[in-house]
PDB file of C-alpha atoms in Angstrom:
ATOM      1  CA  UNK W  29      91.902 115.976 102.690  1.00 98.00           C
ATOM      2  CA  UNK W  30      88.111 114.624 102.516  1.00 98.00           C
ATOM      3  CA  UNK W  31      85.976 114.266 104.894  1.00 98.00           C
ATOM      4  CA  UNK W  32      83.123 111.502 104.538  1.00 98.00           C
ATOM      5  CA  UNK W  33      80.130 111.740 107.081  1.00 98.00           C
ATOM      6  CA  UNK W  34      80.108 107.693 108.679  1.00 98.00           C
ATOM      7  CA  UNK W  35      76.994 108.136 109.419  1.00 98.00           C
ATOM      8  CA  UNK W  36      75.154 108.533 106.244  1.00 97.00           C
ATOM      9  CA  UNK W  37      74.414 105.584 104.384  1.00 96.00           C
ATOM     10  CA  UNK W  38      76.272 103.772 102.452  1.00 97.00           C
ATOM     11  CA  UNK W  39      79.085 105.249 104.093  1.00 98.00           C
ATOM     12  CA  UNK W  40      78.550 103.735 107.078  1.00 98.00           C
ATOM     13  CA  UNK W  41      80.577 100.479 105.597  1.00 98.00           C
ATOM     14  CA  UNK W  42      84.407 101.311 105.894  1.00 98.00           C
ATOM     15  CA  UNK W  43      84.767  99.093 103.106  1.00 98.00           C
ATOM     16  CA  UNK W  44      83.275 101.320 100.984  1.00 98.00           C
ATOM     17  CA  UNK W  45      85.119 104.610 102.085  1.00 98.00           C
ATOM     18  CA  UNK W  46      88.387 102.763 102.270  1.00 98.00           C
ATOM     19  CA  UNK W  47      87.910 101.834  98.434  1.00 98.00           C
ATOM     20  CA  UNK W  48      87.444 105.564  97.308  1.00 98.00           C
ATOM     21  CA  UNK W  49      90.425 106.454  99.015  1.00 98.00           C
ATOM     22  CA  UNK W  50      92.464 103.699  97.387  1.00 98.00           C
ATOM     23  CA  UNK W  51      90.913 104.972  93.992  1.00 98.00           C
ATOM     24  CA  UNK W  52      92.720 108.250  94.355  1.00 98.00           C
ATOM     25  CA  UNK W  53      95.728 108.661  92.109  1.00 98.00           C
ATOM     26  CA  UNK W  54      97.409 111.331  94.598  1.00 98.00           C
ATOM     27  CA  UNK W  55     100.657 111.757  92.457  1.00 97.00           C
ATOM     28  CA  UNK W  56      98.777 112.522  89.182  1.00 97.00           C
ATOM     29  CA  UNK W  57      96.778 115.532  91.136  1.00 98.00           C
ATOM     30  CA  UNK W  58     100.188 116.676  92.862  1.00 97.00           C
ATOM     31  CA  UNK W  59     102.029 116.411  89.633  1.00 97.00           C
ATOM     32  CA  UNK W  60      98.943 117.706  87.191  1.00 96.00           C
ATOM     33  CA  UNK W  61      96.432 119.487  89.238  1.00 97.00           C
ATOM     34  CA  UNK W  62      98.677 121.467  92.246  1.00 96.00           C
ATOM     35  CA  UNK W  63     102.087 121.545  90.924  1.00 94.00           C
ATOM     36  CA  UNK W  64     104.149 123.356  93.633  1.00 93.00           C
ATOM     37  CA  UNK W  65     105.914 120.400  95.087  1.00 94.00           C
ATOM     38  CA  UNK W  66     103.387 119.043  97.277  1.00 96.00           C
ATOM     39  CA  UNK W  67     103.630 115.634  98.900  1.00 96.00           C
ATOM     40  CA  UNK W  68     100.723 113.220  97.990  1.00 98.00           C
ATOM     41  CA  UNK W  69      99.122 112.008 101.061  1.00 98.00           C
ATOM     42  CA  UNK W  70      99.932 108.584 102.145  1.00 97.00           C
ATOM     43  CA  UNK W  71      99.155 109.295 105.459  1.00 98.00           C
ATOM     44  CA  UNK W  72      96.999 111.921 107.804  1.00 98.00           C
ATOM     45  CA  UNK W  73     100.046 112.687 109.965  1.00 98.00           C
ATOM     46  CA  UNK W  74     102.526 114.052 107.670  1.00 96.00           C
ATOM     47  CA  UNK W  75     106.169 113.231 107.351  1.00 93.00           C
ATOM     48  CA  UNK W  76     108.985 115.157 108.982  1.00 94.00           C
ATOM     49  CA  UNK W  77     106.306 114.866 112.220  1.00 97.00           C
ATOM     50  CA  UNK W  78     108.541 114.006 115.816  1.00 96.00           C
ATOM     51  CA  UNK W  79     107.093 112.319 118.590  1.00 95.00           C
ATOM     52  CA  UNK W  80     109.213 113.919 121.170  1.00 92.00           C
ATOM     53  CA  UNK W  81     112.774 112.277 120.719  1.00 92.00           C
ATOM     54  CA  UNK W  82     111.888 110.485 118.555  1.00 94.00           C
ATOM     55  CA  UNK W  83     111.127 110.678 114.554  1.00 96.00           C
ATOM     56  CA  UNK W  84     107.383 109.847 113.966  1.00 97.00           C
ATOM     57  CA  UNK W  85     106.838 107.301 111.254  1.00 96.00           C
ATOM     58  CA  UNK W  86     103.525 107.510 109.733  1.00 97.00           C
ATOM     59  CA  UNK W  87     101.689 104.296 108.089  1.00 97.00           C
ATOM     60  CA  UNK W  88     101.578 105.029 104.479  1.00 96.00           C
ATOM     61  CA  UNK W  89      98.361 103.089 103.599  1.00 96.00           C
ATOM     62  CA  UNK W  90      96.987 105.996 101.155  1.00 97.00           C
ATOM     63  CA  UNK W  91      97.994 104.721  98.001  1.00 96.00           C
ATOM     64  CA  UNK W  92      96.901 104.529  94.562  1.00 97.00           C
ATOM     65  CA  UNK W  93      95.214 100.913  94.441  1.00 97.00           C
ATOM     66  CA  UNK W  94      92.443  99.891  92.042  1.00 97.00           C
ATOM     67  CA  UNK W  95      92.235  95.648  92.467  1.00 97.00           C
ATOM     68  CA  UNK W  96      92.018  96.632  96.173  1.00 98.00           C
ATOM     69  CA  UNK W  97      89.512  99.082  95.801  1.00 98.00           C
ATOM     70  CA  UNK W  98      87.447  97.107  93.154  1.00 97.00           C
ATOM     71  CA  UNK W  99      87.474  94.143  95.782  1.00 98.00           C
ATOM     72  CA  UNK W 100      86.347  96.736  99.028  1.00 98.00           C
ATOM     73  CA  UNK W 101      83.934  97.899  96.587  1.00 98.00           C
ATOM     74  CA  UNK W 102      81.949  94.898  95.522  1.00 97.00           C
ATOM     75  CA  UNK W 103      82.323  93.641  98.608  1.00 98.00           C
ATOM     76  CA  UNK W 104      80.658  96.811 100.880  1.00 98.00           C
ATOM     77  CA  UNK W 105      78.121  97.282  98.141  1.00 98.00           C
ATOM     78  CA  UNK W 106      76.874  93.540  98.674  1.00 97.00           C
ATOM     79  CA  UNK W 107      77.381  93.840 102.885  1.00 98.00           C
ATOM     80  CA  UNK W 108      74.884  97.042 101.871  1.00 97.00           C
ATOM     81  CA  UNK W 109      72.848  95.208  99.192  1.00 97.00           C
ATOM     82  CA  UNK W 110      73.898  97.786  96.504  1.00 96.00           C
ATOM     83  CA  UNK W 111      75.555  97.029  93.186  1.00 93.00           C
ATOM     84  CA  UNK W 112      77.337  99.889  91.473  1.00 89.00           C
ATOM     85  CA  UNK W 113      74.505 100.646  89.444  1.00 90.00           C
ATOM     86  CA  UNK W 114      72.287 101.193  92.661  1.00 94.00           C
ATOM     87  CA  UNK W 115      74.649 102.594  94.559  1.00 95.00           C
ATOM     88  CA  UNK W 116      72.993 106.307  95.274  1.00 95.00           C
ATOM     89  CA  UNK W 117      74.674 109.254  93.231  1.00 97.00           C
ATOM     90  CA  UNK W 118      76.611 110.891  96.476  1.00 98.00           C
ATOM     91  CA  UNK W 119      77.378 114.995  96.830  1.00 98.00           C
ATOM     92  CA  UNK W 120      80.988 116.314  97.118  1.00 98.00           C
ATOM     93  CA  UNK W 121      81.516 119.503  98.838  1.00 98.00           C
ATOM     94  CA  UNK W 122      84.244 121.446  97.635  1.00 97.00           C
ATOM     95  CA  UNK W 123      85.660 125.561  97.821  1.00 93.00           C
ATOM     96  CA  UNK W 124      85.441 128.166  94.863  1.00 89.00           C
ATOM     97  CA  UNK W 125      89.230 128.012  94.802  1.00 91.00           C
ATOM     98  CA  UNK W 126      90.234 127.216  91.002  1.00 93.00           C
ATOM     99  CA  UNK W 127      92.680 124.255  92.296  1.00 94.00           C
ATOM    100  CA  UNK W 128      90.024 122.726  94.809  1.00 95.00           C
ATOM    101  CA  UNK W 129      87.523 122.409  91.746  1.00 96.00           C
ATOM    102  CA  UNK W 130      89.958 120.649  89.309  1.00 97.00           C
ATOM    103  CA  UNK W 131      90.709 118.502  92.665  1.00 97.00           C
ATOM    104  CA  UNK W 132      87.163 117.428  92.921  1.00 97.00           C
ATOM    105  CA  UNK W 133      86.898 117.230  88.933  1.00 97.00           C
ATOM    106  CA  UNK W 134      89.924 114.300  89.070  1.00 97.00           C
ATOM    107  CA  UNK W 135      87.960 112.513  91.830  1.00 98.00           C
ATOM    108  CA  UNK W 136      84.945 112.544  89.808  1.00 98.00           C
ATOM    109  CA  UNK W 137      86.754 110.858  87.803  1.00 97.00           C
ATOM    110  CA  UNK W 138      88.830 108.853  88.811  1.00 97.00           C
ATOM    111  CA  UNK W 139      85.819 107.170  91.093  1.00 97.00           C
ATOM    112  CA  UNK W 140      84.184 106.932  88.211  1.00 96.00           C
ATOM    113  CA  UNK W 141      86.278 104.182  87.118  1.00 94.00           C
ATOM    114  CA  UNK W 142      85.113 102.171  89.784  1.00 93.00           C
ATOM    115  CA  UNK W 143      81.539 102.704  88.728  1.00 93.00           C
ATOM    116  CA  UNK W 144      80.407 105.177  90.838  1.00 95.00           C
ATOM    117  CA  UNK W 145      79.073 108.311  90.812  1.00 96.00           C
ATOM    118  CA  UNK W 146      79.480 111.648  92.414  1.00 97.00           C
ATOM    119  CA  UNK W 147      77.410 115.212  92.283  1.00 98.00           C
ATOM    120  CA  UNK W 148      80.034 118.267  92.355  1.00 98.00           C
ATOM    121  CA  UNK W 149      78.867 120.415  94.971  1.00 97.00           C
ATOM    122  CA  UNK W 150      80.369 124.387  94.794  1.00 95.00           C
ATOM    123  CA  UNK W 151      80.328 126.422  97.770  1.00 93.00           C
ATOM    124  CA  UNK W 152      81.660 129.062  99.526  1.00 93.00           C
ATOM    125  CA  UNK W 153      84.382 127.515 102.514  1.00 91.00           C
ATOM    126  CA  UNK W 154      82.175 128.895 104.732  1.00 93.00           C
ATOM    127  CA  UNK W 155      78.982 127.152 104.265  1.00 95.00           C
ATOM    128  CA  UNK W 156      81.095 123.668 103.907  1.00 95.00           C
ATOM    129  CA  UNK W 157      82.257 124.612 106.942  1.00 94.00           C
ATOM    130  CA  UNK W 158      78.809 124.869 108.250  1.00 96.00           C
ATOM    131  CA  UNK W 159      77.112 121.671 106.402  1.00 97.00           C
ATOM    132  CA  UNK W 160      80.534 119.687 108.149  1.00 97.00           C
ATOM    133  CA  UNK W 161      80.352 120.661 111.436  1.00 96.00           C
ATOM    134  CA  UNK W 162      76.374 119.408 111.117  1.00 97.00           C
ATOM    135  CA  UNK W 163      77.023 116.274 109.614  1.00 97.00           C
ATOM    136  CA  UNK W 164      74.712 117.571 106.725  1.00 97.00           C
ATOM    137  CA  UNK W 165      76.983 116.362 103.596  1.00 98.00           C
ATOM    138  CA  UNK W 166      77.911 113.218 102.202  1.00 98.00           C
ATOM    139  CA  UNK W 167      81.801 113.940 101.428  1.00 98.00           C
ATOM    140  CA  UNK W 168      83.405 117.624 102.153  1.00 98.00           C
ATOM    141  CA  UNK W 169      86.468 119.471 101.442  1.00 97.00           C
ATOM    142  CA  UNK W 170      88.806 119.748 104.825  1.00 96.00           C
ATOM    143  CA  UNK W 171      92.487 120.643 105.842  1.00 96.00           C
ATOM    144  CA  UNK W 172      94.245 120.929 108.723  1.00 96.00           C
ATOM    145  CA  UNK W 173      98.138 122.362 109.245  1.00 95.00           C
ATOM    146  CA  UNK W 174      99.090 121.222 112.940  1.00 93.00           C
ATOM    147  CA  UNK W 175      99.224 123.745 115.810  1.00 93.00           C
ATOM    148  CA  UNK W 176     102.312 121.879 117.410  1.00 95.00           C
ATOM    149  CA  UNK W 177     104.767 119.223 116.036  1.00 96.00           C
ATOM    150  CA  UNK W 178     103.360 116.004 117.035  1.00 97.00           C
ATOM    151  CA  UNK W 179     101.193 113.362 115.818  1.00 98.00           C
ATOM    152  CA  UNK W 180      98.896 113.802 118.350  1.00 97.00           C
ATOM    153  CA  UNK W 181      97.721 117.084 116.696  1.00 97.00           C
ATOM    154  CA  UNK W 182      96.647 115.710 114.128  1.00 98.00           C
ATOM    155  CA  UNK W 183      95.155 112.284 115.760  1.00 98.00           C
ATOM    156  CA  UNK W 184      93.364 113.892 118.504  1.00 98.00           C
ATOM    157  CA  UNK W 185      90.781 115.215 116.071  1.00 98.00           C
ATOM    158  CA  UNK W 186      89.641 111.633 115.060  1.00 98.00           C
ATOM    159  CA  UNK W 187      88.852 111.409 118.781  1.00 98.00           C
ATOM    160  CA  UNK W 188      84.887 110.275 119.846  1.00 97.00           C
ATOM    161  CA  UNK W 189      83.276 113.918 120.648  1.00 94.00           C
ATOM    162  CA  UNK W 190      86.205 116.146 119.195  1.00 96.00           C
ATOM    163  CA  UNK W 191      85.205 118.818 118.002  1.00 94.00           C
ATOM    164  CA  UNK W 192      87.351 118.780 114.993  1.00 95.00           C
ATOM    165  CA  UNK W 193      85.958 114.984 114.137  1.00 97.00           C
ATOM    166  CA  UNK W 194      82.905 116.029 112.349  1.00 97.00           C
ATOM    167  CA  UNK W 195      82.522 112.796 110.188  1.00 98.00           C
ATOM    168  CA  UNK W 196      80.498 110.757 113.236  1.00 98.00           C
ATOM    169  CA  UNK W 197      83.841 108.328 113.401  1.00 98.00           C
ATOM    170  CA  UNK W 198      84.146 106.587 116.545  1.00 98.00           C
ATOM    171  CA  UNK W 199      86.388 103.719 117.253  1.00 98.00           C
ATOM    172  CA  UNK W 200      86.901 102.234 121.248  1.00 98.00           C
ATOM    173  CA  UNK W 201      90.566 101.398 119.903  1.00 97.00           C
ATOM    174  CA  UNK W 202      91.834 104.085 118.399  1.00 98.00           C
ATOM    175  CA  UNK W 203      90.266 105.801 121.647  1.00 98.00           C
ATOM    176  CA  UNK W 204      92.356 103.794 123.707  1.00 98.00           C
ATOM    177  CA  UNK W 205      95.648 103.893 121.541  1.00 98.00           C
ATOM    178  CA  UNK W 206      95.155 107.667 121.291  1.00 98.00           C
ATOM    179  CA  UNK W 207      93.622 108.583 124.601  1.00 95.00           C
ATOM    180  CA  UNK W 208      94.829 106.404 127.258  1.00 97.00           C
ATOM    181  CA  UNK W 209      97.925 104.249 125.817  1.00 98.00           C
ATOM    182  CA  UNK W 210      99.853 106.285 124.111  1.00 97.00           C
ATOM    183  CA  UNK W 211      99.837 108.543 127.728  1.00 96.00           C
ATOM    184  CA  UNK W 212     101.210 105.910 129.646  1.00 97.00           C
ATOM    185  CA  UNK W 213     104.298 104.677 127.023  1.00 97.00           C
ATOM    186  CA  UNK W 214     107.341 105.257 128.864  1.00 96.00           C
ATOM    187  CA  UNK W 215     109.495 106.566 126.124  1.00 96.00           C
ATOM    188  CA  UNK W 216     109.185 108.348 123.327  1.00 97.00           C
ATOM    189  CA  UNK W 217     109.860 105.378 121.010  1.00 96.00           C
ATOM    190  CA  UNK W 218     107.379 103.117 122.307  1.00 97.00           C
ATOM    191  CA  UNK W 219     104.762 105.916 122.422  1.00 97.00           C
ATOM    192  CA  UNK W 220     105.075 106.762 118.471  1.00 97.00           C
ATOM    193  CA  UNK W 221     104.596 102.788 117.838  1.00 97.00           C
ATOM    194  CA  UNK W 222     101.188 103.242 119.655  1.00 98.00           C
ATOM    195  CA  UNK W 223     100.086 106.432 117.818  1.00 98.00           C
ATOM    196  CA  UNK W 224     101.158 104.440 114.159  1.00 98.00           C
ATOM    197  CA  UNK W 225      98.817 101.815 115.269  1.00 98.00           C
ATOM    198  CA  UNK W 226      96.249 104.489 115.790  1.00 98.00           C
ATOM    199  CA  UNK W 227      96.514 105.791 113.089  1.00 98.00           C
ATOM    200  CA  UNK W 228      96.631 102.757 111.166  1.00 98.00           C
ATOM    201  CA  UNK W 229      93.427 102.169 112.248  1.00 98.00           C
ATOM    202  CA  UNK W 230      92.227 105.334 111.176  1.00 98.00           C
ATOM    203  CA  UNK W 231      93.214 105.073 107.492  1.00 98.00           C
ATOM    204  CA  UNK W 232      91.774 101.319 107.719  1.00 98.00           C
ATOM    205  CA  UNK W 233      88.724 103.042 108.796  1.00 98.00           C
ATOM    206  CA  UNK W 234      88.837 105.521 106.382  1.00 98.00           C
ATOM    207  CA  UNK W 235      86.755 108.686 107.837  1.00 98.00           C
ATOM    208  CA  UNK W 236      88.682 110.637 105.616  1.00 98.00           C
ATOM    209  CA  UNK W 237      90.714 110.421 102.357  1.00 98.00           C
ATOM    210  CA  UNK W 238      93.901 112.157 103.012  1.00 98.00           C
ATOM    211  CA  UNK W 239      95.386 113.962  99.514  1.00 98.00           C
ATOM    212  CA  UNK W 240      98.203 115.883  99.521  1.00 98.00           C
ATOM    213  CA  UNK W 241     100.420 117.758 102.662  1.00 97.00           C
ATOM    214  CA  UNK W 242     101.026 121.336 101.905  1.00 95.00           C
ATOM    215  CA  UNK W 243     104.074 122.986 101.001  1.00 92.00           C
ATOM    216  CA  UNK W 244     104.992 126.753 101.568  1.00 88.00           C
ATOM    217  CA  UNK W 245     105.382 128.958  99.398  1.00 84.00           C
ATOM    218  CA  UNK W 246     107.569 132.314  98.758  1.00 87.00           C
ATOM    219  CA  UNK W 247     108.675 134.568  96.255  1.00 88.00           C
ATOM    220  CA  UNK W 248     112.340 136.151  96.344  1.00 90.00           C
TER     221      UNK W 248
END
């Protein structure tokens, strides 16, 4: 996934961040660019996830939608007083891996057709690490594989003042969903409804642009 630091300009508008996600053609980069059987990203959380006894059903709100993103566009850029022509040229952080760069090379792209423009930015993961974790980039290469199988190990990094958040997103309601109601639900069931709100709201928000969940991979 991609991070996008909320806090720098023009990215403060969700409207704009939610429109480069919906730009994103995630089944033409699993199917041209990774090509090992990888599911595109429709959600953060990925599928197969349980929430306790129950199965975890993520909100699949990460898909491939131009009229929607052409309408978030236009509309953020004039909230922000921005046309696509003024719109600044943004940087995109991405690893030397061979795969990550023909990633970043179809986002170029494919943002493109919305009319705006990105800078390819090449560095080692280390230093994107580094440039994340201090807010000092504009979009950045990320991933995550959960430490435990439940949503909330994924969620919880969104959190205000986690330390995994690192895109200066912070939203009282998906707080509370995350933090406080999704504690108190009395089954498991009721508690997985809560954390699909959440993360609803998250992908509404649009901190991040998920891509694709990873597969594993062997040879016998």
């Amino acid at each position: 996934f991609f991070r996008i630091n909320t806090t720098r300009p023009p990215f403060t508008n969700a409207k704009l961040r939610r429109a480069l996600s919906l730009a994103v053609d995630r089944e033409a980069i699993v199917e041209n660019v990774t090509r090992a059987g990888e599911a595109p990203a429709g959600s953060f959380v990925p599928p197969g996830t349980r929430c306790g006894e129950a199965l975890y059903e993520p909100p699949i709100l990460c898909r491939h939608d131009l009229d929607l993103a052409r309408q978030l566009l236009a509309e953020g850029l004039a909230e922000e007083g921005l046309t696509p022509a003024t719109m600044p040229v943004f940087e995109v952080l991405y690893s030397q891996d061979v795969t990550d760069q023909a990633i970043a090379e179809v986002l170029q792209d494919q943002w493109e057709t919305l009319g705006v423009r990105c800078r390819l930015v090449n560095k080692d993961s280390g230093s994107i690490r580094s440039a994340i974790r201090k807010l000092d980039y504009a979009i950045g290469r990320s991933s995550w594989i959960g430490d435990f199988n439940d949503p909330s190990n994924f969620l919880d990094l969104f959190l205000t003042g986690s330390g995994g958040n690192r895109t200066g997103f912070s939203d009282a309601r998906y707080d509370r969903d995350v933090r406080e109601n999704a504690l108190a639900a009395k089954t498991s069931a009721e508690r997985g409804r809560i954390l699909r709100t959440a993360e609803e709201r998250l992908l509404q928000q649009a901190p991040i642009i998920p891509i694709y969940h990873y597969v594993s991979r062997a040879m016998v």
